[in-house]
mmCIF file of C-alpha atoms in Angstrom:
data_model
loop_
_atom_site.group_PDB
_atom_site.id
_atom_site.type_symbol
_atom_site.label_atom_id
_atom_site.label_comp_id
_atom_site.label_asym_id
_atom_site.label_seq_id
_atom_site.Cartn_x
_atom_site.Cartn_y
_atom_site.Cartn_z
ATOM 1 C CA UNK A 7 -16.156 22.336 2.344
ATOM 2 C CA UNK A 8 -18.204 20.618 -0.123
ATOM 3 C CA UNK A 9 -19.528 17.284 0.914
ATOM 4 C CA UNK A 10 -21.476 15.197 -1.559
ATOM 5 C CA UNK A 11 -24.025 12.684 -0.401
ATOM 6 C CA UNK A 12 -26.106 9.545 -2.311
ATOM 7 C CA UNK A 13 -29.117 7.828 -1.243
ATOM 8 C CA UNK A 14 -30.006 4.940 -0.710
ATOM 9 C CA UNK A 15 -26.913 3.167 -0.307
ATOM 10 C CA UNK A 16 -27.515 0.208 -1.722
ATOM 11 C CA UNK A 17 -30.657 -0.961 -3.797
ATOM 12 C CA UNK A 18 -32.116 -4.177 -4.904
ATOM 13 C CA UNK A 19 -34.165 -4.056 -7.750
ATOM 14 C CA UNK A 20 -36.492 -6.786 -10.135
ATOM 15 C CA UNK A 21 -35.744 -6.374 -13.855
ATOM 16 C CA UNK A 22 -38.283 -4.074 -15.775
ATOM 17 C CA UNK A 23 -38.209 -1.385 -12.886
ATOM 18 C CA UNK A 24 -37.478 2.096 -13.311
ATOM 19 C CA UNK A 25 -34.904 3.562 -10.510
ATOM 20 C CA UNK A 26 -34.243 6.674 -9.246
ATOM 21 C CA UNK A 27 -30.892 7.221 -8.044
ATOM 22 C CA UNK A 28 -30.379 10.682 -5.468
ATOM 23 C CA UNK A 29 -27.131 12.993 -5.130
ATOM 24 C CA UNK A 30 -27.163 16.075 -3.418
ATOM 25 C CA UNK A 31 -24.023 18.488 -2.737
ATOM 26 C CA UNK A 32 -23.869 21.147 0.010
ATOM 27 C CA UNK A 33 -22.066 23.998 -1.838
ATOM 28 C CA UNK A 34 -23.427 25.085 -5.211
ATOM 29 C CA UNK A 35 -20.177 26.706 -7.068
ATOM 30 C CA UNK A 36 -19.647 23.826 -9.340
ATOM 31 C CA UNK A 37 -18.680 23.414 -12.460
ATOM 32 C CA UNK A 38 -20.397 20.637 -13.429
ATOM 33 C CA UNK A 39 -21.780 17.311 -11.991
ATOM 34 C CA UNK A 40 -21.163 13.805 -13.876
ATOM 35 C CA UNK A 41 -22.284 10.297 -13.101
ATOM 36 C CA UNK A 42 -20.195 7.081 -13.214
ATOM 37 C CA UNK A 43 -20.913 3.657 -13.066
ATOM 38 C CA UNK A 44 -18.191 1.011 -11.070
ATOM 39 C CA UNK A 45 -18.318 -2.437 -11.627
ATOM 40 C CA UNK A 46 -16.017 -4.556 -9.011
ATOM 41 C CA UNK A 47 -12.734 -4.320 -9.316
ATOM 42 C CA UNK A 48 -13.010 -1.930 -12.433
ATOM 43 C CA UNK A 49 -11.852 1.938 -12.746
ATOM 44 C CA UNK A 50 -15.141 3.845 -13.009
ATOM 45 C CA UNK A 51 -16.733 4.921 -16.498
ATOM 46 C CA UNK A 52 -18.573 8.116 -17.245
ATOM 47 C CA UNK A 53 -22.265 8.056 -18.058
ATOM 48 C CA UNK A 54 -23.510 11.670 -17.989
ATOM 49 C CA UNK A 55 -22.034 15.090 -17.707
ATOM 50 C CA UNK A 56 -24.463 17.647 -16.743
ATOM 51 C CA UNK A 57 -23.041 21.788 -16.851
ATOM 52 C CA UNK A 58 -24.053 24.172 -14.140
ATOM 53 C CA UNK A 59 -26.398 25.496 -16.815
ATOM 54 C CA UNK A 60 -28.356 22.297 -17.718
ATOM 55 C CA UNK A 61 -31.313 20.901 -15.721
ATOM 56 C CA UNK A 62 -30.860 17.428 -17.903
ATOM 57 C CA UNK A 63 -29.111 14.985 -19.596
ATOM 58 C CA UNK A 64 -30.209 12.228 -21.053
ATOM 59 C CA UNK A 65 -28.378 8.899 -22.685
ATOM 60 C CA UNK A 66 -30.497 6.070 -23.866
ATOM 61 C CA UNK A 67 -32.442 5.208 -20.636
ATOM 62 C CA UNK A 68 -30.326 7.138 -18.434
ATOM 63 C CA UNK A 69 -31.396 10.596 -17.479
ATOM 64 C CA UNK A 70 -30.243 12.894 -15.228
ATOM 65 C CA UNK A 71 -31.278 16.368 -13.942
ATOM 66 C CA UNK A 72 -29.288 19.289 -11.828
ATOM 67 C CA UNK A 73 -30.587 21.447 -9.652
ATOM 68 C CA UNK A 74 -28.248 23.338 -8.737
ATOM 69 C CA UNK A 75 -29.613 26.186 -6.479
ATOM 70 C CA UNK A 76 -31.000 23.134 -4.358
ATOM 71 C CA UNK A 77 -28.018 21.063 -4.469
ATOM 72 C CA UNK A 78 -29.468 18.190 -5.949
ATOM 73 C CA UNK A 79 -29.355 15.851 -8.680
ATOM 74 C CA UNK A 80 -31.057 12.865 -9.836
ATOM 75 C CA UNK A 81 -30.337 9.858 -11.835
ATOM 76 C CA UNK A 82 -33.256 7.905 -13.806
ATOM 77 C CA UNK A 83 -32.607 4.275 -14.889
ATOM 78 C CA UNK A 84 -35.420 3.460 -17.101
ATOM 79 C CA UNK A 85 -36.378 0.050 -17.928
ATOM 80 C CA UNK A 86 -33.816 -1.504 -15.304
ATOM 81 C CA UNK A 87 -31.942 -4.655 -16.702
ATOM 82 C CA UNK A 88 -29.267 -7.489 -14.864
ATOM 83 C CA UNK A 89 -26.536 -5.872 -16.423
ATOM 84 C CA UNK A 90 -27.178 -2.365 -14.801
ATOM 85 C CA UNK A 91 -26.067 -3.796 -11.709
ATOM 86 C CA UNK A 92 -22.999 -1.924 -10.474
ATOM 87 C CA UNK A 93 -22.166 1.180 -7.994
ATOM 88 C CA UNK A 94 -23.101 4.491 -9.498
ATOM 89 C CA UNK A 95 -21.088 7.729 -8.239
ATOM 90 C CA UNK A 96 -21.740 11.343 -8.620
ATOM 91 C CA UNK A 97 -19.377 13.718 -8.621
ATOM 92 C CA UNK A 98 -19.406 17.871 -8.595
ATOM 93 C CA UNK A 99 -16.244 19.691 -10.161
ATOM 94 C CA UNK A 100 -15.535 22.838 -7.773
ATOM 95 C CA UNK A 101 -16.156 26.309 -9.031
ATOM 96 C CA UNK A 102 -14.424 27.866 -6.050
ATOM 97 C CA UNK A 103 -10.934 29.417 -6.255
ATOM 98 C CA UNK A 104 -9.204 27.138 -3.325
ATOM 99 C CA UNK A 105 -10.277 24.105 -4.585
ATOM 100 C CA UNK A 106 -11.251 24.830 -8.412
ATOM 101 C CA UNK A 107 -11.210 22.084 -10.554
ATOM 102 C CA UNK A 108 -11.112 19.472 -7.489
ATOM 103 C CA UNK A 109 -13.520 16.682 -8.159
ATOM 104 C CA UNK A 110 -15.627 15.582 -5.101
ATOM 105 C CA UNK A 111 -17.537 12.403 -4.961
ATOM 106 C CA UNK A 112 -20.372 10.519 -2.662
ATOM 107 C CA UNK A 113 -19.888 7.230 -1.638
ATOM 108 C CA UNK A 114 -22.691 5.557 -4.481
ATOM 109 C CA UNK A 115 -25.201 3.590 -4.798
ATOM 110 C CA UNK A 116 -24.779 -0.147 -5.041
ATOM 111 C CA UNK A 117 -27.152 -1.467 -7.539
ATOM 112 C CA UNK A 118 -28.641 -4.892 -8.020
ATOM 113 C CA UNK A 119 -31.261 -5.826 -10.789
ATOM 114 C CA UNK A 120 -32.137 -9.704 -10.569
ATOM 115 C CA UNK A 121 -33.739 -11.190 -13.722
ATOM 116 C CA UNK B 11 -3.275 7.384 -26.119
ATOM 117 C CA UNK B 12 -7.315 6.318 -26.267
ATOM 118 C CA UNK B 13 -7.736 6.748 -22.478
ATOM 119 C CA UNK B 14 -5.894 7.137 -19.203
ATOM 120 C CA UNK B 15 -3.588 4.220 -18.894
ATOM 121 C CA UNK B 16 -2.338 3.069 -15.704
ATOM 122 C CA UNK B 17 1.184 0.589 -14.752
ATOM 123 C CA UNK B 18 1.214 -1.732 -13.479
ATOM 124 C CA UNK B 19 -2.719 -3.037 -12.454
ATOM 125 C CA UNK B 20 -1.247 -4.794 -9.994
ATOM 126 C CA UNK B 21 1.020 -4.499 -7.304
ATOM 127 C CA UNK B 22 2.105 -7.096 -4.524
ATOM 128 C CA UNK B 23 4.749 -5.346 -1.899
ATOM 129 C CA UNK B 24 6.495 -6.072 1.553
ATOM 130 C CA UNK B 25 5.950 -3.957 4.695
ATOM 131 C CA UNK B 26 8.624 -1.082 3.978
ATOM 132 C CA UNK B 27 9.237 -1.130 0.796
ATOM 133 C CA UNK B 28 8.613 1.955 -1.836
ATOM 134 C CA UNK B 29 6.661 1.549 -4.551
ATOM 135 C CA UNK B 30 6.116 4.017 -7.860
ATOM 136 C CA UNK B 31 2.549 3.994 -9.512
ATOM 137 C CA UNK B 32 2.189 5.400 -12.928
ATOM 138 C CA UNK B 33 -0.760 7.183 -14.601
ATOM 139 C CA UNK B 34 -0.945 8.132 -18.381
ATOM 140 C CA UNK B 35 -3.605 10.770 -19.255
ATOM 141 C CA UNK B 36 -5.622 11.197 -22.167
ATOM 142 C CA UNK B 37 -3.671 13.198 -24.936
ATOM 143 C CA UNK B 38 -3.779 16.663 -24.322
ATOM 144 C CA UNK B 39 -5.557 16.366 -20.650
ATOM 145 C CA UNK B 40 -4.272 18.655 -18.327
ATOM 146 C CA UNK B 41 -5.684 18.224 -15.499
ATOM 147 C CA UNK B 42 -4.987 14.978 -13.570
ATOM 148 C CA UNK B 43 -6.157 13.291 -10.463
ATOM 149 C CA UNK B 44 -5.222 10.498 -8.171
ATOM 150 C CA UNK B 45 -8.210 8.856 -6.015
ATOM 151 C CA UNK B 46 -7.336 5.864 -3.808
ATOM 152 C CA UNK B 47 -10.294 3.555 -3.257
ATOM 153 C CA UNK B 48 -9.870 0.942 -0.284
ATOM 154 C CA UNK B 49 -12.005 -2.518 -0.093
ATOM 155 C CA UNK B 50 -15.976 -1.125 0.068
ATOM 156 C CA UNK B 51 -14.795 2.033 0.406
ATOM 157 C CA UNK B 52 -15.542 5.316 -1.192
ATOM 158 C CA UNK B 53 -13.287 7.273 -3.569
ATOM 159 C CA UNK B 54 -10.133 9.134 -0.905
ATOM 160 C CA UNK B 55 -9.206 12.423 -3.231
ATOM 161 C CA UNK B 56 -5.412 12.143 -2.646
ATOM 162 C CA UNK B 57 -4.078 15.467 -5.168
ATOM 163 C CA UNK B 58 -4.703 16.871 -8.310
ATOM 164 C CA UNK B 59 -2.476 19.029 -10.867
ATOM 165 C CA UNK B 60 -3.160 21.606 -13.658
ATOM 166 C CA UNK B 61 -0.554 20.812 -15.664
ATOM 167 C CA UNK B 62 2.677 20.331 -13.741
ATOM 168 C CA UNK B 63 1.814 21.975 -10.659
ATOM 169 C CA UNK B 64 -0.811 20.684 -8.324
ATOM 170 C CA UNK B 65 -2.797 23.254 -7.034
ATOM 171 C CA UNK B 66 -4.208 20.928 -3.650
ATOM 172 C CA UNK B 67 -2.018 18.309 -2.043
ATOM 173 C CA UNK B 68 -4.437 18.462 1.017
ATOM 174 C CA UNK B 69 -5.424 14.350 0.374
ATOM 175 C CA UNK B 70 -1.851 12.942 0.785
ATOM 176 C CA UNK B 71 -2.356 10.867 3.934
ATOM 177 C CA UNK B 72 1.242 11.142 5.498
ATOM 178 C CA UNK B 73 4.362 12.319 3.781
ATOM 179 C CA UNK B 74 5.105 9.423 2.854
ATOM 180 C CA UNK B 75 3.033 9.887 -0.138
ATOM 181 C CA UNK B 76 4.519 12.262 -2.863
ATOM 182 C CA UNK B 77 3.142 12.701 -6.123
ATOM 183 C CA UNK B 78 5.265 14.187 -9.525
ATOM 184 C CA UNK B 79 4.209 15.193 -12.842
ATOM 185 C CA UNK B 80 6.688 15.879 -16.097
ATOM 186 C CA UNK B 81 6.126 17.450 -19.194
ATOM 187 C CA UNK B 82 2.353 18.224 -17.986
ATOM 188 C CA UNK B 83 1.483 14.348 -19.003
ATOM 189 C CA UNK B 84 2.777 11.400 -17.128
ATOM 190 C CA UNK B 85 2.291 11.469 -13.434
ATOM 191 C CA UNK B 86 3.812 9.332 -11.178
ATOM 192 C CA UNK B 87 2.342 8.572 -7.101
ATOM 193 C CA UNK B 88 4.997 7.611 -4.968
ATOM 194 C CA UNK B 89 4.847 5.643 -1.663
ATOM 195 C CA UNK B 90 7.521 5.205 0.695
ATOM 196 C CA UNK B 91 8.402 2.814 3.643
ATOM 197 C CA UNK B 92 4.657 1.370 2.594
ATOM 198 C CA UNK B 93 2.111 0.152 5.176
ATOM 199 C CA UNK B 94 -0.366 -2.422 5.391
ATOM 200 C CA UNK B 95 -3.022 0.798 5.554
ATOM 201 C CA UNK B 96 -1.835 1.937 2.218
ATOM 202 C CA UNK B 97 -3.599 -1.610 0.667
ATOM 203 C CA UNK B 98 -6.067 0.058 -2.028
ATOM 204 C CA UNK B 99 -7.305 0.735 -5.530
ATOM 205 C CA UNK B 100 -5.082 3.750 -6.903
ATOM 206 C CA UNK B 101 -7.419 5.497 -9.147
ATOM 207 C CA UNK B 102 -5.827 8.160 -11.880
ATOM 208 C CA UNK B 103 -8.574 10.392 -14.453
ATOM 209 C CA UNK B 104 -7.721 13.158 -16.577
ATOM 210 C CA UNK B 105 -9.466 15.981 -18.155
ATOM 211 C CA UNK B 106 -8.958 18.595 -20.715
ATOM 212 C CA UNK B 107 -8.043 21.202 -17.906
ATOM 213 C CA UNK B 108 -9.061 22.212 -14.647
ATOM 214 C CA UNK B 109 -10.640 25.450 -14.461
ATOM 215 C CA UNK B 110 -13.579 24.389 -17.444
ATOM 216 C CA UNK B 111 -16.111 22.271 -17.188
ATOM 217 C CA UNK B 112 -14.944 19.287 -18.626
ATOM 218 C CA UNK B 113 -15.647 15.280 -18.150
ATOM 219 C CA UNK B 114 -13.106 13.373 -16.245
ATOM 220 C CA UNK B 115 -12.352 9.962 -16.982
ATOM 221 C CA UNK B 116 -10.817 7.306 -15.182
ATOM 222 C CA UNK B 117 -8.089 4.631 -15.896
ATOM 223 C CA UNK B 118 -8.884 1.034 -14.475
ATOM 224 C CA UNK B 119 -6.830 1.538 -11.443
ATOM 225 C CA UNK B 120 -3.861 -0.199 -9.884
ATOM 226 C CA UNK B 121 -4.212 -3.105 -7.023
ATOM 227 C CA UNK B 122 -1.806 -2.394 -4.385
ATOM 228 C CA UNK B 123 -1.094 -4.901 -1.966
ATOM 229 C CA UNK B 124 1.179 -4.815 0.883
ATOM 230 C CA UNK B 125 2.033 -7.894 2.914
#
């Protein structure tokens, strides 16, 4: 059963910083894994798709790599600002036949940048 | 439409009482999935469907929860006899389809409140 998992928790940052967010998965026949940002009370938007096939993405000071025979990923916030303050998800899209398609998720990373 | 759309955003109930929660995907999305996300809580997969048949109902908490989709577009989450537990964000996202990788994205959820 795949079972996705994000560290830290919860981080507390001073504007300027870069951050490095974790996610790590514990079976590797995915799809793809994306990254979405939550801000309370809000649905959750998408920031970055990676494919099985990619090692990186990158979107203005966001970049993210896969590894996928590792079961890892990683999520760079360059240049950390107030309004990057929000919960950031990963989630993996299942490559295997009982469960293809099904999108599993960690529990995030609460973010706080203060100015 | 320009993204997944979701009726009502909120929802106040009595103990008991059924209630009917819509999702709208994206145009042409097949693939649609309902999350349920309860105060500082992470995201509770509750089904998914490829088109009009949902290929994993494992995440339905009780069977009091039923889920439909028509036409392979509008889906609609059903609740019966509802419960104080059942007090949560109801999270819908679409994609193209399920078996590709594709990005998911998310409507903004609706409130459900049962007194």
């Amino acid at each position: 059963k795949q079972e996705v998992t994000q560290i830290p928790a919860a981080l507390s940052v001073p504007e300027g910083e870069n951050l490095v967010l974790n996610c790590s998965f514990t079976d590797s026949a995915i799809y793809n894994l994306q990254w979405f940002r939550q801000d309370p009370g809000k649905g959750l938007t998408s920031l970055l798709l990676i494919q099985s096939s990619q090692r990186e993405q990158t979107s203005g000071r966001l970049n993210a790599s896969l590894d996928k025979s590792s079961g890892r990923s990683t999520l760079y916030i360059a240049a950390s600002q107030p309004g990057d303050s929000a919960t950031y998800l990963c989630a993996v899209r299942s490559d295997r036949g009982s469960t293809l398609g099904r999108l599993y998720f960690g529990r995030g990373t609460q973010l706080t940048v203060w100015p | 439409g320009a993204g997944v759309s979701q009726s009502p955003s909120n929802k106040v109930t009595e103990k008991g009482k059924d209630v009917e929660l819509r999702c709208d995907p994206i145009s042409g999305h097949t693939a649609l999935y309902w999350y349920r996300q309860s105060l500082g809580q992470g995201l509770e997969f509750l089904i998914y469907f490829q088109g009009n048949s949902a290929p994993d109902k494992s995440g339905l908490p009780s069977d009091r929860f039923s889920a439909e989709r028509t036409g392979g577009s509008v889906s609609t989450l059903t609740i019966q006899r509802t419960q104080q537990e059942d007090s949560a964000v109801y999270l819908c996202a679409s994609s193209l389809s399920v078996g590709t990788s594709t990005e998911a994205f998310f409507g903004q959820g609706t409130r459900l409140t049962v007194v």
